[in-house]
Short mmCIF file of N, CA and C in Angstrom, two decimals:
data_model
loop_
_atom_site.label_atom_id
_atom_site.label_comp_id
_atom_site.label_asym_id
_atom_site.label_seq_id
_atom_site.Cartn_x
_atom_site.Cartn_y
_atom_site.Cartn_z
N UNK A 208 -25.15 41.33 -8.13
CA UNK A 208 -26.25 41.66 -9.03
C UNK A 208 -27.34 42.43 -8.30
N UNK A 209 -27.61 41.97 -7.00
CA UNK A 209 -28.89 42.56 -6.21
C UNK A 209 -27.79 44.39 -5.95
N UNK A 210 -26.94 44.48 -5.57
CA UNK A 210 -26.58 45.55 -5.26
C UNK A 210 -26.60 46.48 -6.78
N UNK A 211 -26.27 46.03 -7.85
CA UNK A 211 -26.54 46.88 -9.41
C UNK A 211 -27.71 47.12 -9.31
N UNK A 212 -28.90 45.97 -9.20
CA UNK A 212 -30.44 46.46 -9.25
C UNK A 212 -30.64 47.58 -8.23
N UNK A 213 -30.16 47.89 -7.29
CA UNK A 213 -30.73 49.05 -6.33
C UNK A 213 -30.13 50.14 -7.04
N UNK A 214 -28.74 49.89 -6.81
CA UNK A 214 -28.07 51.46 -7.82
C UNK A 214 -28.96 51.64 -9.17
N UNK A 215 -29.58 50.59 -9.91
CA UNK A 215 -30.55 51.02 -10.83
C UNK A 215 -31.67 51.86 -10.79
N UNK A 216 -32.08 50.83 -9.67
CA UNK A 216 -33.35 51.13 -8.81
C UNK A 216 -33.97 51.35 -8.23
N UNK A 217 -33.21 52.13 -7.00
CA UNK A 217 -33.15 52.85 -5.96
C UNK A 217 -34.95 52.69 -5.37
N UNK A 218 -35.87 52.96 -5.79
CA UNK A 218 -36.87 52.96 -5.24
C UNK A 218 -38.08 51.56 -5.90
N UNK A 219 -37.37 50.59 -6.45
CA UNK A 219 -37.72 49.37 -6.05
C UNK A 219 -37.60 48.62 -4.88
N UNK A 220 -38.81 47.99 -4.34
CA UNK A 220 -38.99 47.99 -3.15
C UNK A 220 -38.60 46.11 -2.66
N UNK A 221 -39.23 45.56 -4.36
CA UNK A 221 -38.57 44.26 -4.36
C UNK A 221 -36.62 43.87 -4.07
N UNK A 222 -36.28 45.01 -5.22
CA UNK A 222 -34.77 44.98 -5.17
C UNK A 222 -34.00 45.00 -3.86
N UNK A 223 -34.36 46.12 -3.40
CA UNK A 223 -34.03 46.31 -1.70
C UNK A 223 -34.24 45.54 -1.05
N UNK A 224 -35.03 44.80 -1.03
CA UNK A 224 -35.27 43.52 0.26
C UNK A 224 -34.66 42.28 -0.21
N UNK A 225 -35.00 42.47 -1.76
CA UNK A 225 -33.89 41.39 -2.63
C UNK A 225 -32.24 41.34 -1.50
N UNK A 226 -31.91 42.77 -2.08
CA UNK A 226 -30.52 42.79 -1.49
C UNK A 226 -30.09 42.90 0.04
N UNK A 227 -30.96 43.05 1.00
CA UNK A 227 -31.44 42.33 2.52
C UNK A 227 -31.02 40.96 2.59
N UNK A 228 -32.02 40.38 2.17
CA UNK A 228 -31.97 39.00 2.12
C UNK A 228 -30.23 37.90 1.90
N UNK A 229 -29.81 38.93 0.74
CA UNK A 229 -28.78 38.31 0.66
C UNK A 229 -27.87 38.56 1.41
N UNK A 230 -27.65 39.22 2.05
CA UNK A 230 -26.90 39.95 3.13
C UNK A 230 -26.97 38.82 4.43
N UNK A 231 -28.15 38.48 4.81
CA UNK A 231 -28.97 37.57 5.92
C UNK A 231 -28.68 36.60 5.80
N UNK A 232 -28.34 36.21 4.44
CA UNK A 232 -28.18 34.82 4.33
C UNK A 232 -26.37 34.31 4.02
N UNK A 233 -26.09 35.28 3.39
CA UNK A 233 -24.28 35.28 3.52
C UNK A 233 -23.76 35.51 5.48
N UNK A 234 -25.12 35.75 6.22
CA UNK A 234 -24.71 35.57 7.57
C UNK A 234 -23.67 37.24 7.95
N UNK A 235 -24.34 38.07 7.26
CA UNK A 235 -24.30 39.51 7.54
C UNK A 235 -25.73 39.99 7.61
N UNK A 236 -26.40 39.62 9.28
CA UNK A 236 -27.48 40.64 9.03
C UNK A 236 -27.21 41.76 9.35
N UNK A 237 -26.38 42.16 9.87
CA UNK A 237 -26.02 44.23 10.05
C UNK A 237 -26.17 44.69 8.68
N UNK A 238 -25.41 44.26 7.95
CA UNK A 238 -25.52 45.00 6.51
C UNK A 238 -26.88 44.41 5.95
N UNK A 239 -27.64 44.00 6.56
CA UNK A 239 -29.36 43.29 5.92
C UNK A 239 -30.31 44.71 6.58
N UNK A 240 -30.12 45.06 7.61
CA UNK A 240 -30.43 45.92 8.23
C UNK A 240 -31.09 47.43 7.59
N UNK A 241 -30.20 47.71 6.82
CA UNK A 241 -30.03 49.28 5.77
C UNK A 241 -30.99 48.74 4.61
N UNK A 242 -31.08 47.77 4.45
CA UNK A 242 -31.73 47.52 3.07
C UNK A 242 -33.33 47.58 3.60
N UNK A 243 -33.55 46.65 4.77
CA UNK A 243 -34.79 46.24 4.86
C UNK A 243 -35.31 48.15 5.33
N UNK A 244 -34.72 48.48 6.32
CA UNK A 244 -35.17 50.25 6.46
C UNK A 244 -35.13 50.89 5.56
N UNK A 245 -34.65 50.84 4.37
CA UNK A 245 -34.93 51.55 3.01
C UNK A 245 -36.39 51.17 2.25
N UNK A 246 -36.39 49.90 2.42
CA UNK A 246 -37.52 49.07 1.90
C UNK A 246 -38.79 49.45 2.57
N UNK A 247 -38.79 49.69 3.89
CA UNK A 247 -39.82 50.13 4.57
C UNK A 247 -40.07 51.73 4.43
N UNK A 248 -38.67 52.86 3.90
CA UNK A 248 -39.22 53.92 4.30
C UNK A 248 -39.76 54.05 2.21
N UNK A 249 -39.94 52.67 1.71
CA UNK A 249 -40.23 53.33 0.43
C UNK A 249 -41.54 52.54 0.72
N UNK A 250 -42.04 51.74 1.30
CA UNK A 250 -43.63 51.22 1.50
C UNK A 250 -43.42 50.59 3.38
N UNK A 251 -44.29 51.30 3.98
CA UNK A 251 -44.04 51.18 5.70
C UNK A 251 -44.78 49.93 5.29
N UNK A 252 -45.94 49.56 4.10
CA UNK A 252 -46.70 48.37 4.84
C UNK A 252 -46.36 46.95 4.28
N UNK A 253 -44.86 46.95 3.96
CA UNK A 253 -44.19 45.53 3.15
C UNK A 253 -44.17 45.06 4.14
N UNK A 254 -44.96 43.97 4.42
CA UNK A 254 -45.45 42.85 5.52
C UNK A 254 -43.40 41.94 5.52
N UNK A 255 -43.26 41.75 4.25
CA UNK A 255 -41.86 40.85 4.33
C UNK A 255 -40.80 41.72 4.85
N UNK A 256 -41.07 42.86 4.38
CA UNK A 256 -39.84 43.57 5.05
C UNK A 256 -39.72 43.90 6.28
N UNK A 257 -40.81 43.71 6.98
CA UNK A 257 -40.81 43.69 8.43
C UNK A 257 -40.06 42.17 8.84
N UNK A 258 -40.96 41.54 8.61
CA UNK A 258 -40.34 40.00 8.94
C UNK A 258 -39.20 40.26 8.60
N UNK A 259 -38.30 40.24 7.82
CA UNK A 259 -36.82 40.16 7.59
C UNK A 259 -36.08 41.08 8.40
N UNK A 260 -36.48 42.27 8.60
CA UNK A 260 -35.92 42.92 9.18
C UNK A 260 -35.86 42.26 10.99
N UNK A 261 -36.95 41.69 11.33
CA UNK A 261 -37.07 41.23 12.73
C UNK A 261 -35.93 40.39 12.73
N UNK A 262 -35.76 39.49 11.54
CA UNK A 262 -34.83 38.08 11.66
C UNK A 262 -33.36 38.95 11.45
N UNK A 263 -33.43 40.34 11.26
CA UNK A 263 -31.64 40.58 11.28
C UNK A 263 -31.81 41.47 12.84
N UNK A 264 -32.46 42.17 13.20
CA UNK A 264 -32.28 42.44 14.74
C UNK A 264 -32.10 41.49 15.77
N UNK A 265 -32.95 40.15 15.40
CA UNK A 265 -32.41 39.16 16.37
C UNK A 265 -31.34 38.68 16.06
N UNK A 266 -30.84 38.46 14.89
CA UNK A 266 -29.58 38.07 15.03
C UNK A 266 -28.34 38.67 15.38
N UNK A 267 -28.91 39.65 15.32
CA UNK A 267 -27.87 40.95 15.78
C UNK A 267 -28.06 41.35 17.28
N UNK A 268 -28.76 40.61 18.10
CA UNK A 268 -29.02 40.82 19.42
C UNK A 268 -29.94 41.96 19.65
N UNK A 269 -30.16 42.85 18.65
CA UNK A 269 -30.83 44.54 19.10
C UNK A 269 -32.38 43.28 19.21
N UNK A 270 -32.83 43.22 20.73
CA UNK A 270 -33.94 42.35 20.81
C UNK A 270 -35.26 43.34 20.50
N UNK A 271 -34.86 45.15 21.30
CA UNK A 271 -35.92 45.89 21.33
C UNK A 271 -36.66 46.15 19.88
N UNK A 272 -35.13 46.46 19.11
CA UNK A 272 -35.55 46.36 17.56
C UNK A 272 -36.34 45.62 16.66
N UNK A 273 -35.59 44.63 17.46
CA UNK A 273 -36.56 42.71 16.70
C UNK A 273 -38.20 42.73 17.54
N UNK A 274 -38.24 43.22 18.39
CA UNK A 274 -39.79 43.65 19.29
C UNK A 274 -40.56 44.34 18.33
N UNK A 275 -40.20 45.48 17.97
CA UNK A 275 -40.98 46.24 17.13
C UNK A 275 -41.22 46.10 15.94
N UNK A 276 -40.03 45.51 15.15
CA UNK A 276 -40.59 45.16 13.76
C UNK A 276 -41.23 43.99 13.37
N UNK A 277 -41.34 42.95 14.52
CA UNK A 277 -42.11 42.15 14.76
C UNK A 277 -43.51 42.36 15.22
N UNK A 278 -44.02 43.24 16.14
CA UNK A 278 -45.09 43.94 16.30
C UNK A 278 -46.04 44.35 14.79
N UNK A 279 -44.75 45.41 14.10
CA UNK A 279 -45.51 45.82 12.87
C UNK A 279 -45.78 44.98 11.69
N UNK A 280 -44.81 44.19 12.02
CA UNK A 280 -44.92 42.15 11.39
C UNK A 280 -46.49 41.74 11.25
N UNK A 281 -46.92 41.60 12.52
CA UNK A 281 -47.49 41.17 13.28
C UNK A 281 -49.37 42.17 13.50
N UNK A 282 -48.84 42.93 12.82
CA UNK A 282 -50.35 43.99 12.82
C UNK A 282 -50.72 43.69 10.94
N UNK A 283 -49.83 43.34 10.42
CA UNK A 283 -49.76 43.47 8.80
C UNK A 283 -50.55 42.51 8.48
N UNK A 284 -50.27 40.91 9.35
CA UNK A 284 -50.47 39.83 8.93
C UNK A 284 -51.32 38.79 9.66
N UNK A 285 -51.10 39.44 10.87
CA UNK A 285 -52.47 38.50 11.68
C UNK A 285 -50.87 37.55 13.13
N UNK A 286 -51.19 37.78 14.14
CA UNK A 286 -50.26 36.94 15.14
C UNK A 286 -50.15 35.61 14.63
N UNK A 287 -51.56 35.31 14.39
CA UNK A 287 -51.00 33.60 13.61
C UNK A 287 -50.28 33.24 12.77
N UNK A 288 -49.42 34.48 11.95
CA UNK A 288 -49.38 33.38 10.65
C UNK A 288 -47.38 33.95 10.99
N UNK A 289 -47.74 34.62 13.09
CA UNK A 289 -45.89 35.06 12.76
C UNK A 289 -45.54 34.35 13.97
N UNK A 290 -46.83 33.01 14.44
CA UNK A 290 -46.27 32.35 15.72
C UNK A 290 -45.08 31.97 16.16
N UNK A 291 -44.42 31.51 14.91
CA UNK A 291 -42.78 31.06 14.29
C UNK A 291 -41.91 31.61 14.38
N UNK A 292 -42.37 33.21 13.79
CA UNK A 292 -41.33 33.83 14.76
C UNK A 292 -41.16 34.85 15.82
N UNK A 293 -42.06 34.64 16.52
CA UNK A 293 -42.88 35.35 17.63
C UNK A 293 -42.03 34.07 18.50
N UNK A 294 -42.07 33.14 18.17
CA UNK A 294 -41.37 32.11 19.34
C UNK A 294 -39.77 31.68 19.07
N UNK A 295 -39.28 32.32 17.95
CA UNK A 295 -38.24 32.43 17.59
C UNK A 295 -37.29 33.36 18.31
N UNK A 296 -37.73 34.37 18.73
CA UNK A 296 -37.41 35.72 19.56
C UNK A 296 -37.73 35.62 20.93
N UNK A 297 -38.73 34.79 21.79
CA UNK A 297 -38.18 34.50 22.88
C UNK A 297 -37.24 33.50 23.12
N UNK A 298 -37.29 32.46 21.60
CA UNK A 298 -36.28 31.34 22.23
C UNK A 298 -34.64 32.31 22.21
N UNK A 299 -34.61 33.16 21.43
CA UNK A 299 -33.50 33.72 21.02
C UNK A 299 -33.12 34.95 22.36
N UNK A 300 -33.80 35.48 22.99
CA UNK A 300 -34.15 35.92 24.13
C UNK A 300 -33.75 35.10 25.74
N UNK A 301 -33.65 33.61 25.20
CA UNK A 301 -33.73 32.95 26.13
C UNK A 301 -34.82 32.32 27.24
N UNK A 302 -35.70 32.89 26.99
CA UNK A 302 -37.50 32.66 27.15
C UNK A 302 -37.78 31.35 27.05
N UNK A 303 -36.88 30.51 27.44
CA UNK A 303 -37.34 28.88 26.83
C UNK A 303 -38.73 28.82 27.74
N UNK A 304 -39.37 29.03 28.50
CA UNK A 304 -40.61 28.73 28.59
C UNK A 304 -41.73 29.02 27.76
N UNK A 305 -41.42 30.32 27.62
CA UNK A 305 -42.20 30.94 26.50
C UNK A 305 -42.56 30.61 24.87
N UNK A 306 -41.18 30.06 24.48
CA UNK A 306 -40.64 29.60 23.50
C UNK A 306 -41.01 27.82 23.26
N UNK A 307 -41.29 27.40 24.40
CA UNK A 307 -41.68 26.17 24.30
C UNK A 307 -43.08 26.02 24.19
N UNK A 308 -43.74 26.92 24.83
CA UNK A 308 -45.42 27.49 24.67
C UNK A 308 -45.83 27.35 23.57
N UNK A 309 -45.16 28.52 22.78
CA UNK A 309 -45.60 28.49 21.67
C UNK A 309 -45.02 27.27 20.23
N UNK A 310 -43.99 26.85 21.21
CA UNK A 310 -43.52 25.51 19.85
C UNK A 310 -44.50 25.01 19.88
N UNK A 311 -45.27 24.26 21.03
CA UNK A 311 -46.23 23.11 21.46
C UNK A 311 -47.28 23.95 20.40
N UNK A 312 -47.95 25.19 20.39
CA UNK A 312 -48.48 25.57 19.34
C UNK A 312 -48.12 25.04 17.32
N UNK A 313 -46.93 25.02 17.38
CA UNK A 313 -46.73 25.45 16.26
C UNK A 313 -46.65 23.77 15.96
N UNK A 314 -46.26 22.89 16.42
CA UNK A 314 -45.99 21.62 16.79
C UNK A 314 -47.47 21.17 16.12
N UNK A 315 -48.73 21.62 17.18
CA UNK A 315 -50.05 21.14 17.10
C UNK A 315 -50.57 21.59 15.36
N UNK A 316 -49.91 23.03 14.80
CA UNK A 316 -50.16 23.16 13.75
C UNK A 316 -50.23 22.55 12.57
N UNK A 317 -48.73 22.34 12.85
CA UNK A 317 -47.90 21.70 11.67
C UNK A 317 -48.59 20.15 11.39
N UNK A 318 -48.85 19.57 12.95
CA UNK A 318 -49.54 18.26 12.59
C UNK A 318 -50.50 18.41 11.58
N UNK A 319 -51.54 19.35 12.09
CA UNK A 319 -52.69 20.25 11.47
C UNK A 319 -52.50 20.38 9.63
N UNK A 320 -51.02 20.35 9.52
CA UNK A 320 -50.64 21.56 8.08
C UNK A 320 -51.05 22.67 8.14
N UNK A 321 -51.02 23.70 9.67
CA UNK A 321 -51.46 24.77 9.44
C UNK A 321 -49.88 25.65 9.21
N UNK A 322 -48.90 25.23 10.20
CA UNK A 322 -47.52 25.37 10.22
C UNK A 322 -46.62 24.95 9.27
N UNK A 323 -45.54 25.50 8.90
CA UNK A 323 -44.44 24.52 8.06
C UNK A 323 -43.64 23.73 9.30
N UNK A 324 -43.08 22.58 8.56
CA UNK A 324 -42.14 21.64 9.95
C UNK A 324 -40.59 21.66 9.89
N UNK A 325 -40.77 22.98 8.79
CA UNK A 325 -39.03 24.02 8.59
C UNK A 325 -39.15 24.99 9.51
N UNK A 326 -40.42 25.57 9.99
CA UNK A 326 -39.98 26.45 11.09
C UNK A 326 -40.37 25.74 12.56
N UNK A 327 -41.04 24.86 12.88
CA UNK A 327 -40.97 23.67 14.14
C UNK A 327 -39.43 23.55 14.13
N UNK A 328 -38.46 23.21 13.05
CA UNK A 328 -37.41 22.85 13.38
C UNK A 328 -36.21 23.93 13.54
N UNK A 329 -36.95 25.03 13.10
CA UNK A 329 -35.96 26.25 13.18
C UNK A 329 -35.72 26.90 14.65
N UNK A 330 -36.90 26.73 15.32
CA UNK A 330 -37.23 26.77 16.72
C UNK A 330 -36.55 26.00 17.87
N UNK A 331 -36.86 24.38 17.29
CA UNK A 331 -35.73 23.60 17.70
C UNK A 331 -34.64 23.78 18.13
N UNK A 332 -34.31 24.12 17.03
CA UNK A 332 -32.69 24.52 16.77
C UNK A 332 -32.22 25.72 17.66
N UNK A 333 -32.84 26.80 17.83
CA UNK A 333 -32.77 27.88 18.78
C UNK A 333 -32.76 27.24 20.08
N UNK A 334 -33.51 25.94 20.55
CA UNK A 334 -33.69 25.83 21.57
C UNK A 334 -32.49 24.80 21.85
N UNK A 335 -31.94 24.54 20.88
CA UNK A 335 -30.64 23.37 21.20
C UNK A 335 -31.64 22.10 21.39
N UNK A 336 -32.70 21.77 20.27
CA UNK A 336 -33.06 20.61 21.10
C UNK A 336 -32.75 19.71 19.80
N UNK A 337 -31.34 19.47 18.96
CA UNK A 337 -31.06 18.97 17.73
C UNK A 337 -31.99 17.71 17.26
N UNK A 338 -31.56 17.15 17.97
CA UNK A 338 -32.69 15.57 17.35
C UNK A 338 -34.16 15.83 17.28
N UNK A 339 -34.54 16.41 17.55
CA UNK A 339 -35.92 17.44 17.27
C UNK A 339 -35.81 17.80 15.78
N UNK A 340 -35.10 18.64 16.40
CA UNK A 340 -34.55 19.66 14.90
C UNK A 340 -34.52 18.94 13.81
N UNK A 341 -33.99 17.74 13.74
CA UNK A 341 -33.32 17.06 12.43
C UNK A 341 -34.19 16.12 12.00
N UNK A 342 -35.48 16.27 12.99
CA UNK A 342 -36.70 15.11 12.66
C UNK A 342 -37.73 15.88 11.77
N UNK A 343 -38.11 17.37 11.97
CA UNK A 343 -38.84 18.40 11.85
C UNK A 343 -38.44 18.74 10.39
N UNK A 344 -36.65 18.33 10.08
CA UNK A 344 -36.23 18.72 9.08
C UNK A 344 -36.05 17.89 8.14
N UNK A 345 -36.43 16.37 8.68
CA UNK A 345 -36.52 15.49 7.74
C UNK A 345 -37.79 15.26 6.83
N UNK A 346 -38.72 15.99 8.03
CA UNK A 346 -40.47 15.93 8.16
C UNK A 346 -40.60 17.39 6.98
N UNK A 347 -40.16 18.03 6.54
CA UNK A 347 -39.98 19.48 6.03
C UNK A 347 -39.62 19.07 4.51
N UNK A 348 -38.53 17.97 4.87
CA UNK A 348 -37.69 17.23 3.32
C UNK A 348 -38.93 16.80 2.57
N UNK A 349 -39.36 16.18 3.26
CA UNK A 349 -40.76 14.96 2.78
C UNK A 349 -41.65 15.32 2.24
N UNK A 350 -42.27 16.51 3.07
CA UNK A 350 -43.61 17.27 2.63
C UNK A 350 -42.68 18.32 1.28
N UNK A 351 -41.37 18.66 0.75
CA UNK A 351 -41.31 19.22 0.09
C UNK A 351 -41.53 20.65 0.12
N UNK A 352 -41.63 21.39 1.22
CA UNK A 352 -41.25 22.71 1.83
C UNK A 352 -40.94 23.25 0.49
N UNK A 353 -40.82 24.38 0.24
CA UNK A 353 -40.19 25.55 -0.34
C UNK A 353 -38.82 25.98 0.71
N UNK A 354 -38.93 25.66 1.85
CA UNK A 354 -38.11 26.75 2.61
C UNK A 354 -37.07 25.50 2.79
N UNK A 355 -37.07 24.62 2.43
CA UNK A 355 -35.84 23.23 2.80
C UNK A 355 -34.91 23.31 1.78
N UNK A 356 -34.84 24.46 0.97
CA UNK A 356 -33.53 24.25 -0.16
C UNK A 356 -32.78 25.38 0.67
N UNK A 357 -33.20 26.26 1.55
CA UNK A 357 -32.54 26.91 2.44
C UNK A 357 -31.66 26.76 3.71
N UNK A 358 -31.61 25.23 3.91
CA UNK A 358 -30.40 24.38 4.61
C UNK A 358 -29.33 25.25 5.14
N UNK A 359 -28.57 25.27 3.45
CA UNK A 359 -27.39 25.93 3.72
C UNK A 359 -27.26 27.10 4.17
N UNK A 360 -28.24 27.82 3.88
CA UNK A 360 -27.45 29.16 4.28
C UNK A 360 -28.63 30.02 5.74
N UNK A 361 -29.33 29.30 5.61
CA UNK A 361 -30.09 29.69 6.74
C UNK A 361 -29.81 29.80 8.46
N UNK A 362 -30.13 31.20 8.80
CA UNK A 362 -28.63 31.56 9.83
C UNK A 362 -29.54 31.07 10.82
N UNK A 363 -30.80 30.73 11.41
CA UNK A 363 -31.33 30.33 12.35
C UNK A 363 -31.22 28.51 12.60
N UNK A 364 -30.51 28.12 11.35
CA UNK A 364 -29.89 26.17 11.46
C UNK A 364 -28.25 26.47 11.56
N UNK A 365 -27.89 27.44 11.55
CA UNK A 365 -26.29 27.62 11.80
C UNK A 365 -26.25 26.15 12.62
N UNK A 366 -26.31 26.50 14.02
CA UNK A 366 -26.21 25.15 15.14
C UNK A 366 -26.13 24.01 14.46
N UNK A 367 -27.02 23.99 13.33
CA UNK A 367 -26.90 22.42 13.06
C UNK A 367 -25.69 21.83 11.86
N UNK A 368 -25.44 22.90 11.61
CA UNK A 368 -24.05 22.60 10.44
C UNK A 368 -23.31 21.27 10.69
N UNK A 369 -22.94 21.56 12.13
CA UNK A 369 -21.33 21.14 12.52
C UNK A 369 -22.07 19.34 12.61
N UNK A 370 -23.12 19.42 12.89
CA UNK A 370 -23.35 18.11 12.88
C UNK A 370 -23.61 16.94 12.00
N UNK A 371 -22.97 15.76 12.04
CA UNK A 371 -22.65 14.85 11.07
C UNK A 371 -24.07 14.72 10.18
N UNK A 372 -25.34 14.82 10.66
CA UNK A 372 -26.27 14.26 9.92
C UNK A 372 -26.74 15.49 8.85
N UNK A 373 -26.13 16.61 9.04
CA UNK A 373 -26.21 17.46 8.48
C UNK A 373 -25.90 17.97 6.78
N UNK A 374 -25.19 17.09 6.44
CA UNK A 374 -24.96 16.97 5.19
C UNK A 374 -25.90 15.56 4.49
N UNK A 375 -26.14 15.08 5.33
CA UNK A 375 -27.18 13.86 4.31
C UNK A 375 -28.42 14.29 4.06
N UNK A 376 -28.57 15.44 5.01
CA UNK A 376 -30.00 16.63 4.84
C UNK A 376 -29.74 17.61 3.55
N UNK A 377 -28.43 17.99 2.78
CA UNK A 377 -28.33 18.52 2.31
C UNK A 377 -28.31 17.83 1.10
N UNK A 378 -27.67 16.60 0.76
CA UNK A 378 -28.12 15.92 -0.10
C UNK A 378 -29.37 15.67 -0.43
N UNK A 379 -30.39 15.12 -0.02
CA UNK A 379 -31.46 15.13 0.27
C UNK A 379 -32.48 16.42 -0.78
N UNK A 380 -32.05 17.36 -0.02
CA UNK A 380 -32.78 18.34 -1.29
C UNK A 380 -31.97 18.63 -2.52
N UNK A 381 -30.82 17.88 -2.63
CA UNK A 381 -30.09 18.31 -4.00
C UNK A 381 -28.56 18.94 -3.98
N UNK A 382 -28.53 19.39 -3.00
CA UNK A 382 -27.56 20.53 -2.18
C UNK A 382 -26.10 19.52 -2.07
N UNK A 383 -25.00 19.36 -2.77
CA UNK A 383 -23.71 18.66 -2.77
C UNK A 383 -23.23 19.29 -1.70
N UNK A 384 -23.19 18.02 -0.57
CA UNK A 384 -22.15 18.70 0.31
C UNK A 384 -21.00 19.13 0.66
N UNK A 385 -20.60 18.72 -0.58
CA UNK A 385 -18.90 19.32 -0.38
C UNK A 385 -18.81 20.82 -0.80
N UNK A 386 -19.87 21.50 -0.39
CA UNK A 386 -19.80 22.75 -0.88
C UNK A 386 -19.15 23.26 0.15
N UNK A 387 -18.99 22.80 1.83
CA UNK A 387 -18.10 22.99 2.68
C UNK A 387 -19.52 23.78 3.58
N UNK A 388 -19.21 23.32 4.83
CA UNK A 388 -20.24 24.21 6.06
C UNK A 388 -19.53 24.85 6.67
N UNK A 389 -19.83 26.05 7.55
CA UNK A 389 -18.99 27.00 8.11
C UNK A 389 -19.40 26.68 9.64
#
């Protein structure tokens, strides 16, 4: 359906990032890639389409790529409000010092409610530190997140699939687990 709306709509800017997204989340960000650079060359200052686009360069390893559209992320919206994934990209980088810096930030936030405790645990999870992860994500369940019905398909909790407690998290927001994890 998102791919009809662009052939419709070619210079809808929602549609295009629409059809990004889904790409990112079926765990093809290469093909997320073309959408979000379309999206940007039809408005350079779509604050989301930067962010999304950062989250398919890192997943795609291009780190220099994920640098820059994180930068322009990051000029749109203020460093604070992209600490998450500003520390997402060194943990993904391998930067665990760096990456732990700024968790302890995001950590102090979230206590705060300045942070969500879906991206404390998304961080986690980059860092392999699971029982973290699955506390952050229980803490995420509770407060009722917006971003916790995104369990399943969210490629930065991949890691946590395979693990047993992982489906009682999915129950939890509604999500039948026998929908099968990859």
């Amino acid at each position: 359906e998102s791919q009809i709306t662009v052939a419709l709509d070619p210079l809808n800017t929602s549609a295009t990032l629409h059809l990004g997204w889904h790409y990112l989340m079926a765990g093809e960000p290469s093909r997320a890639i073309p959408e979000y650079v379309a999206t940007l060359q039809l408005d350079p200052s779509f604050g989301p389409a930067h962010q999304q686009l950062t989250w398919a360069f890192l997943l795609t390893g291009r780190y220099r790529e994920a640098d820059e559209a994180y930068r322009k992320y990051a000029d749109l919206t203020g460093e604070r409000d992209t600490l998450a994934l500003k520390a997402l990209i060194a943990a993904r980088r391998g930067q665990t010092k760096d990456a732990s810096r700024m968790l302890s930030k995001l950590i102090e936030g979230a206590d705060r409610g300045e942070f969500a405790s879906y991206d404390v645990a998304a961080v986690l999870a980059f860092l392999g530190r699971d029982d973290e992860a699955f506390r952050w994500l229980d803490r995420s369940i509770e407060k009722r997140e917006p971003a916790a019905i995104e369990l399943l398909q969210d490629p930065f909790l991949k890691t946590l699939r395979a693990d047993p407690r992982f489906p009682t998290l999915l129950r939890r927001v509604g999500i039948d687990a026998a929908v099968g994890l990859d």
